[in-house]
Short mmCIF file of C-alpha atoms and ligand atoms in Angstrom, two decimals:
data_model
loop_
_atom_site.label_atom_id
_atom_site.label_comp_id
_atom_site.label_asym_id
_atom_site.label_seq_id
_atom_site.Cartn_x
_atom_site.Cartn_y
_atom_site.Cartn_z
CA MET A 56 -42.30 -44.52 -105.25
CA ASN A 57 -45.76 -45.20 -103.62
CA PHE A 58 -47.81 -42.64 -102.10
CA ASP A 59 -46.49 -42.87 -98.48
CA GLN A 60 -42.88 -42.67 -99.79
CA LEU A 61 -43.73 -39.52 -101.94
CA ASP A 62 -45.67 -37.93 -98.89
CA LYS A 63 -42.76 -38.36 -96.70
CA THR A 64 -40.17 -37.10 -99.25
CA MET A 65 -42.22 -34.06 -100.20
CA ARG A 66 -43.04 -33.13 -96.43
CA VAL A 67 -39.32 -32.38 -95.99
CA PHE A 68 -39.52 -29.65 -98.56
CA GLU A 69 -42.55 -28.25 -97.17
CA ALA A 70 -41.61 -28.15 -93.34
CA GLN A 71 -37.67 -28.05 -93.22
CA ASN A 72 -37.45 -24.40 -92.81
CA ASP A 73 -40.39 -24.20 -90.09
CA THR A 74 -39.61 -22.00 -87.14
CA PHE A 75 -41.23 -21.84 -83.69
CA VAL A 76 -41.48 -19.05 -81.15
CA LEU A 77 -39.43 -20.25 -78.07
CA PRO A 78 -41.30 -20.71 -74.68
CA GLY A 79 -41.07 -17.63 -72.54
CA ILE A 80 -41.03 -14.99 -75.46
CA HIS A 81 -43.87 -12.53 -75.71
CA MET A 82 -45.60 -12.43 -78.97
CA VAL A 83 -47.09 -9.33 -80.67
CA ALA A 84 -48.30 -9.90 -84.16
CA ARG A 85 -48.87 -6.68 -86.24
CA ILE A 86 -51.44 -7.02 -89.08
CA ASP A 87 -51.30 -4.19 -91.59
CA GLY A 88 -53.58 -3.28 -94.35
CA ARG A 89 -52.05 -3.93 -97.73
CA THR A 90 -52.02 -0.70 -100.03
CA PHE A 91 -54.65 0.82 -98.03
CA SER A 92 -53.49 4.18 -99.21
CA GLN A 93 -54.73 3.26 -102.63
CA LEU A 94 -57.91 1.47 -101.30
CA THR A 95 -58.85 4.45 -99.27
CA ARG A 96 -57.99 6.96 -102.21
CA ASN A 97 -59.85 4.93 -104.73
CA ALA A 98 -63.04 4.20 -102.72
CA ASP A 99 -64.04 7.70 -102.37
CA GLN A 100 -66.64 6.96 -99.67
CA PHE A 101 -63.97 7.27 -97.09
CA GLU A 102 -63.55 10.59 -95.20
CA ALA A 103 -59.93 11.74 -94.70
CA PRO A 104 -57.98 11.77 -92.40
CA TYR A 105 -60.38 9.83 -90.47
CA ASP A 106 -63.48 7.76 -91.40
CA GLU A 107 -65.78 6.24 -88.67
CA ARG A 108 -66.91 3.40 -91.14
CA PHE A 109 -63.28 2.54 -91.71
CA ARG A 110 -62.64 2.56 -88.08
CA ASP A 111 -65.67 0.32 -87.33
CA CYS A 112 -64.36 -2.28 -89.92
CA MET A 113 -60.92 -2.15 -88.14
CA VAL A 114 -62.51 -2.62 -84.74
CA ALA A 115 -64.79 -5.58 -85.92
CA THR A 116 -61.55 -7.06 -87.28
CA VAL A 117 -59.74 -6.77 -84.17
CA VAL A 118 -62.72 -8.36 -82.09
CA HIS A 119 -62.81 -11.13 -84.60
CA LEU A 120 -58.94 -11.86 -84.33
CA MET A 121 -59.31 -11.98 -80.49
CA ASP A 122 -61.81 -14.89 -80.92
CA CYS A 123 -60.35 -17.05 -83.73
CA GLY A 124 -58.51 -19.78 -81.74
CA PHE A 125 -55.56 -17.89 -80.35
CA ARG A 126 -55.05 -16.77 -76.72
CA VAL A 127 -55.01 -12.93 -77.21
CA VAL A 128 -54.99 -10.83 -74.15
CA TYR A 129 -54.70 -7.39 -76.00
CA GLY A 130 -55.74 -5.99 -79.37
CA TYR A 131 -54.85 -2.50 -80.59
CA THR A 132 -55.58 -0.62 -83.85
CA GLN A 133 -54.74 2.61 -85.27
CA SER A 134 -54.75 3.71 -89.03
CA ASP A 135 -54.81 0.46 -91.09
CA GLU A 136 -52.86 -1.62 -88.59
CA ILE A 137 -53.84 -4.07 -85.81
CA SER A 138 -51.36 -5.35 -82.97
CA LEU A 139 -52.26 -8.43 -80.99
CA LEU A 140 -50.56 -9.44 -77.84
CA PHE A 141 -50.75 -13.10 -76.99
CA HIS A 142 -50.94 -14.67 -73.70
CA LEU A 143 -47.30 -15.59 -72.59
CA GLU A 144 -48.40 -19.29 -72.51
CA ASP A 145 -50.25 -19.33 -75.95
CA ASN A 146 -49.32 -22.54 -77.45
CA THR A 147 -51.61 -22.73 -80.50
CA PHE A 148 -50.17 -24.71 -83.27
CA GLY A 149 -47.14 -25.46 -81.07
CA ARG A 150 -46.05 -21.71 -81.49
CA LYS A 151 -45.37 -22.50 -85.29
CA MET A 152 -44.73 -19.30 -86.90
CA ARG A 153 -46.04 -19.73 -90.44
CA LYS A 154 -49.40 -20.84 -88.72
CA TYR A 155 -49.69 -17.55 -86.88
CA LEU A 156 -48.67 -15.41 -89.97
CA SER A 157 -50.77 -17.06 -92.47
CA VAL A 158 -53.88 -17.64 -90.27
CA LEU A 159 -53.92 -14.11 -88.79
CA ALA A 160 -53.33 -12.40 -92.32
CA GLY A 161 -56.23 -14.60 -93.81
CA GLU A 162 -58.70 -14.22 -90.90
CA ALA A 163 -58.17 -10.41 -90.87
CA SER A 164 -58.48 -9.99 -94.72
CA ALA A 165 -61.59 -12.17 -94.61
CA LYS A 166 -63.36 -10.37 -91.78
CA PHE A 167 -62.36 -6.86 -93.03
CA SER A 168 -63.55 -7.50 -96.63
CA HIS A 169 -66.75 -8.85 -95.29
CA GLU A 170 -67.21 -5.81 -93.24
CA LEU A 171 -66.33 -3.37 -96.06
CA GLY A 172 -68.12 -5.22 -98.88
CA ALA A 173 -64.98 -5.07 -101.08
CA VAL A 174 -61.73 -7.01 -101.29
CA ALA A 175 -59.01 -5.98 -99.00
CA ALA A 176 -55.87 -7.75 -97.85
CA PHE A 177 -53.62 -7.64 -94.80
CA ASP A 178 -50.01 -8.70 -94.20
CA CYS A 179 -48.81 -10.07 -90.86
CA ARG A 180 -45.38 -9.96 -88.99
CA MET A 181 -44.53 -11.41 -85.57
CA CYS A 182 -42.54 -9.54 -83.03
CA GLN A 183 -40.70 -11.70 -80.60
CA LEU A 184 -40.25 -9.70 -77.40
CA PRO A 185 -37.79 -10.99 -74.65
CA ASN A 186 -39.53 -9.41 -71.62
CA GLU A 187 -42.37 -7.31 -70.30
CA GLN A 188 -40.66 -3.94 -70.67
CA THR A 189 -40.24 -4.47 -74.34
CA VAL A 190 -44.03 -5.41 -74.72
CA LEU A 191 -44.76 -2.07 -72.81
CA ASP A 192 -42.28 -0.25 -75.20
CA TYR A 193 -43.90 -1.79 -78.29
CA PHE A 194 -47.28 -0.40 -77.43
CA ARG A 195 -45.86 3.02 -76.30
CA TRP A 196 -44.21 3.02 -79.84
CA ARG A 197 -47.57 2.25 -81.63
CA ALA A 198 -49.35 4.87 -79.57
CA GLU A 199 -46.74 7.44 -80.44
CA ASP A 200 -47.13 6.49 -84.09
CA ALA A 201 -50.90 6.98 -83.71
CA HIS A 202 -50.24 10.45 -82.27
CA ARG A 203 -47.89 11.37 -85.15
CA ASN A 204 -50.11 10.12 -87.76
CA ALA A 205 -53.10 12.13 -86.32
CA LEU A 206 -51.14 15.26 -86.19
CA ASN A 207 -49.80 14.77 -89.67
CA GLY A 208 -53.22 13.71 -91.09
CA HIS A 209 -55.06 16.63 -89.71
CA CYS A 210 -52.37 19.03 -90.91
CA TYR A 211 -52.29 17.66 -94.41
CA TRP A 212 -56.04 17.13 -94.82
CA SER A 213 -56.97 20.39 -93.46
CA LEU A 214 -54.75 21.92 -96.36
CA ARG A 215 -56.23 19.57 -98.94
CA HIS A 216 -59.71 20.41 -98.02
CA ASP A 217 -58.83 24.08 -98.12
CA GLY A 218 -58.01 23.71 -101.90
CA MET A 219 -54.31 22.65 -101.94
CA ASN A 220 -53.13 19.80 -104.18
CA ALA A 221 -50.85 17.02 -102.58
CA ASP A 222 -47.74 18.52 -103.60
CA GLU A 223 -48.68 22.04 -102.39
CA ALA A 224 -49.78 20.54 -99.05
CA ASN A 225 -46.52 18.49 -98.54
CA ALA A 226 -44.36 21.51 -99.56
CA TYR A 227 -46.22 23.78 -97.13
CA LEU A 228 -45.80 21.45 -94.12
CA MET A 229 -42.11 20.55 -94.97
CA GLY A 230 -39.84 21.02 -92.14
CA PHE A 231 -42.56 22.00 -89.54
CA SER A 232 -41.75 20.87 -85.91
CA VAL A 233 -44.40 19.21 -83.86
CA ALA A 234 -45.06 22.40 -82.12
CA GLN A 235 -45.30 24.18 -85.50
CA LYS A 236 -47.89 21.89 -86.52
CA ASN A 237 -49.83 22.22 -83.31
CA ASP A 238 -49.78 25.90 -83.79
CA PHE A 239 -50.72 25.62 -87.42
CA LEU A 240 -53.77 23.59 -86.61
CA PHE A 241 -55.00 26.04 -84.04
CA GLU A 242 -54.23 29.47 -85.51
CA LYS A 243 -54.72 28.81 -89.13
CA MET A 244 -57.36 26.03 -88.94
CA GLY A 245 -59.19 26.51 -85.62
CA ILE A 246 -58.32 23.13 -84.56
CA ASN A 247 -57.32 22.31 -81.10
CA PHE A 248 -55.44 19.06 -81.47
CA ASN A 249 -56.09 17.89 -77.95
CA ASP A 250 -59.98 18.35 -78.58
CA LEU A 251 -59.80 15.90 -81.42
CA PRO A 252 -61.33 12.62 -80.56
CA CYS A 253 -59.24 10.41 -78.34
CA TRP A 254 -59.48 7.38 -80.80
CA GLN A 255 -57.90 9.26 -83.51
CA ARG A 256 -55.11 10.62 -81.18
CA ARG A 257 -54.33 7.36 -79.33
CA GLY A 258 -55.88 4.45 -81.29
CA ILE A 259 -58.36 1.90 -79.92
CA GLY A 260 -57.68 -0.94 -77.44
CA VAL A 261 -59.71 -4.19 -77.16
CA TYR A 262 -59.67 -6.49 -74.13
CA LYS A 263 -61.66 -8.60 -72.01
CA GLU A 264 -63.02 -7.01 -68.72
CA ARG A 265 -64.72 -8.78 -65.93
CA THR A 266 -67.76 -7.28 -64.55
CA PRO A 267 -70.17 -8.28 -61.75
CA ILE A 268 -73.56 -9.80 -62.58
CA GLU A 269 -76.37 -9.86 -59.88
CA GLY A 270 -79.08 -12.45 -60.40
CA SER A 271 -81.29 -14.83 -58.46
CA ASN A 272 -81.44 -18.51 -57.85
CA PRO A 273 -84.55 -19.58 -59.89
CA ILE A 274 -85.54 -22.23 -57.15
CA THR A 275 -84.75 -20.57 -53.85
CA GLY A 276 -85.20 -16.89 -55.14
CA GLU A 277 -82.03 -16.06 -53.30
CA ALA A 278 -79.78 -13.25 -54.61
CA THR A 279 -76.64 -14.43 -56.53
CA SER A 280 -73.82 -12.60 -57.67
CA SER A 281 -71.09 -13.71 -60.04
CA THR A 282 -68.84 -12.35 -62.75
CA ARG A 283 -68.57 -12.32 -66.46
CA ALA A 284 -65.82 -11.45 -68.74
CA GLN A 285 -66.81 -9.34 -71.69
CA ILE A 286 -64.95 -7.68 -74.62
CA LYS A 287 -64.45 -4.08 -73.99
CA VAL A 288 -63.73 -1.80 -77.02
CA ASP A 289 -61.80 1.24 -75.40
CA THR A 290 -61.89 4.39 -77.41
CA GLU A 291 -60.70 6.53 -74.57
CA LEU A 292 -57.30 4.81 -73.79
CA PRO A 293 -55.26 6.25 -70.92
CA MET A 294 -51.90 7.71 -71.52
CA LYS A 295 -48.39 7.29 -70.20
CA ASP A 296 -48.08 5.38 -66.99
CA SER A 297 -51.76 4.66 -66.79
CA TYR A 298 -51.61 2.96 -70.26
CA THR A 299 -48.50 1.05 -69.10
CA GLN A 300 -50.27 -0.23 -66.01
CA LEU A 301 -53.30 -1.40 -68.25
CA ILE A 302 -51.07 -3.43 -70.48
CA SER A 303 -49.04 -4.75 -67.41
CA ALA A 304 -52.34 -6.02 -65.89
CA LEU A 305 -53.45 -7.79 -69.11
CA ILE A 306 -49.97 -9.41 -69.22
CA LYS A 307 -50.43 -10.64 -65.61
CA TYR A 308 -54.23 -11.47 -65.55
CA GLY A 309 -55.21 -11.94 -69.16
CA GLU A 310 -58.24 -9.53 -68.32
CA LEU A 311 -59.18 -6.38 -66.52
CA SER A 312 -61.30 -6.33 -63.52
CA ALA A 313 -64.16 -3.58 -63.48
CA ILE A 314 -64.95 -4.48 -59.97
CA GLY A 315 -62.17 -2.28 -58.37
N1 GTP B 93 -59.18 8.08 -95.86
C1 GTP B 93 -58.77 7.42 -94.75
N2 GTP B 93 -57.66 6.66 -95.03
C2 GTP B 93 -57.17 5.80 -93.91
C3 GTP B 93 -57.89 5.94 -92.83
N3 GTP B 93 -57.07 5.03 -91.92
C4 GTP B 93 -56.05 4.52 -92.75
N4 GTP B 93 -56.18 5.15 -93.90
C5 GTP B 93 -55.04 4.91 -94.95
O1 GTP B 93 -54.34 3.86 -94.69
C6 GTP B 93 -53.01 4.15 -94.98
C7 GTP B 93 -52.12 3.39 -94.12
O2 GTP B 93 -50.57 3.63 -94.41
P1 GTP B 93 -49.73 2.49 -94.78
O3 GTP B 93 -49.93 1.31 -93.94
O4 GTP B 93 -48.33 3.23 -94.42
O5 GTP B 93 -49.69 2.47 -96.31
P2 GTP B 93 -50.22 1.26 -97.35
O6 GTP B 93 -50.81 1.97 -98.56
O7 GTP B 93 -51.22 0.35 -96.61
O8 GTP B 93 -48.86 0.49 -97.72
P3 GTP B 93 -48.48 -0.98 -97.17
O9 GTP B 93 -48.84 -1.16 -95.76
O10 GTP B 93 -46.78 -0.90 -97.35
O11 GTP B 93 -49.04 -1.88 -98.00
C8 GTP B 93 -52.84 5.65 -94.64
O12 GTP B 93 -51.84 6.26 -95.58
C9 GTP B 93 -54.23 6.26 -95.22
O13 GTP B 93 -54.07 6.46 -96.47
C10 GTP B 93 -58.92 6.52 -92.59
O14 GTP B 93 -59.73 6.64 -91.71
N5 GTP B 93 -59.61 7.32 -93.72
MG1 MG B 94 -50.87 -0.56 -94.86
#
C-alpha cells in the first residue's frame, strides 16, 4: 500500500464518527475546570469560598475564548465553569463537534494555566439548544446554580473558618432550607447574603458593547463621531427579566449598544 492509499484507508477510522451541529441550532459550550476542588484545596493560596485571583484567571480565560477564532456572543463564568454562547450562524470548522470540544478545552487549559502559573485542565461539553427560549433557560439555570453555590459556599466556609472540620460543617448544615441558610448567615455569622458581591451571587458576564467615540478629522479639523465595540466584563449582571433581555439582545444583535 502506498502512502496515498494508506492515508485514505486510515482517514476513514479517524473521521467516520464525526458529528456536526445542525444549522439553526443554538450552541452553548460549557467548559469546566477538571478536579478544581483538589486544585483549589492543594494550592493553599486560594481563599474560600471566593478568591479574587481565581476569579481574575477565569475572566481572563473567558475573554481569551471569546477571541480565539469562534463567533462567541456571550461568555459567562461562575465557580470553575465557563459557558459560551455562539452566534447562531457560527460556522467555524463547518460546525464539526470534535473541533469545538477539543479546541475550546485546549485553549481554556492553556490560558488559565498561563494566568495561574501552574498546570490546570478543563473539559468541554456542547449543549445543542433548539430555540431562543432554551438558550434563555440555560443561562437562567447557570445563574441559579451560581446563587446556590454562593449560599452553600458561604454557609459551609463560615463554619470552617469558625473552627469546624468538613464533616462537622456538613452535618451542621444538613437539611437546611434556603431560608434557613439565609437566616443562619445573617443571625449567626452577621452576613447579609444580599450584601455579598454581585459577582459571587450571580456570576460574571462578558460581551461586546458598542460605545460612541468622538474625534476630529485630522485634515479639516471637523468633529467626527463613530462607534467602537469593546469587550465588557460585567460584574453586576442584572436579574430575572432584565437578564433575559440582555441575552435576547445578544442573540439578536451579537453585541449590546451603550448608546441607548
Ligand atoms: N477556594 C476556592 N475554590 C474555588 C473557587 N471557585 C471554584 N472553586 C472550587 O472549584 C470547585 C468546582 O466544583 P466542581 O466543578 O463540581 O468540582 P471539580 O473538583 O472541578 O470536579 P470535576 O469538574 O468533575 O472535575 C468547587 O468545589 C471549589 O472547590 C474559589 O474562588 N475559591
Ligand atoms: Mg470542575
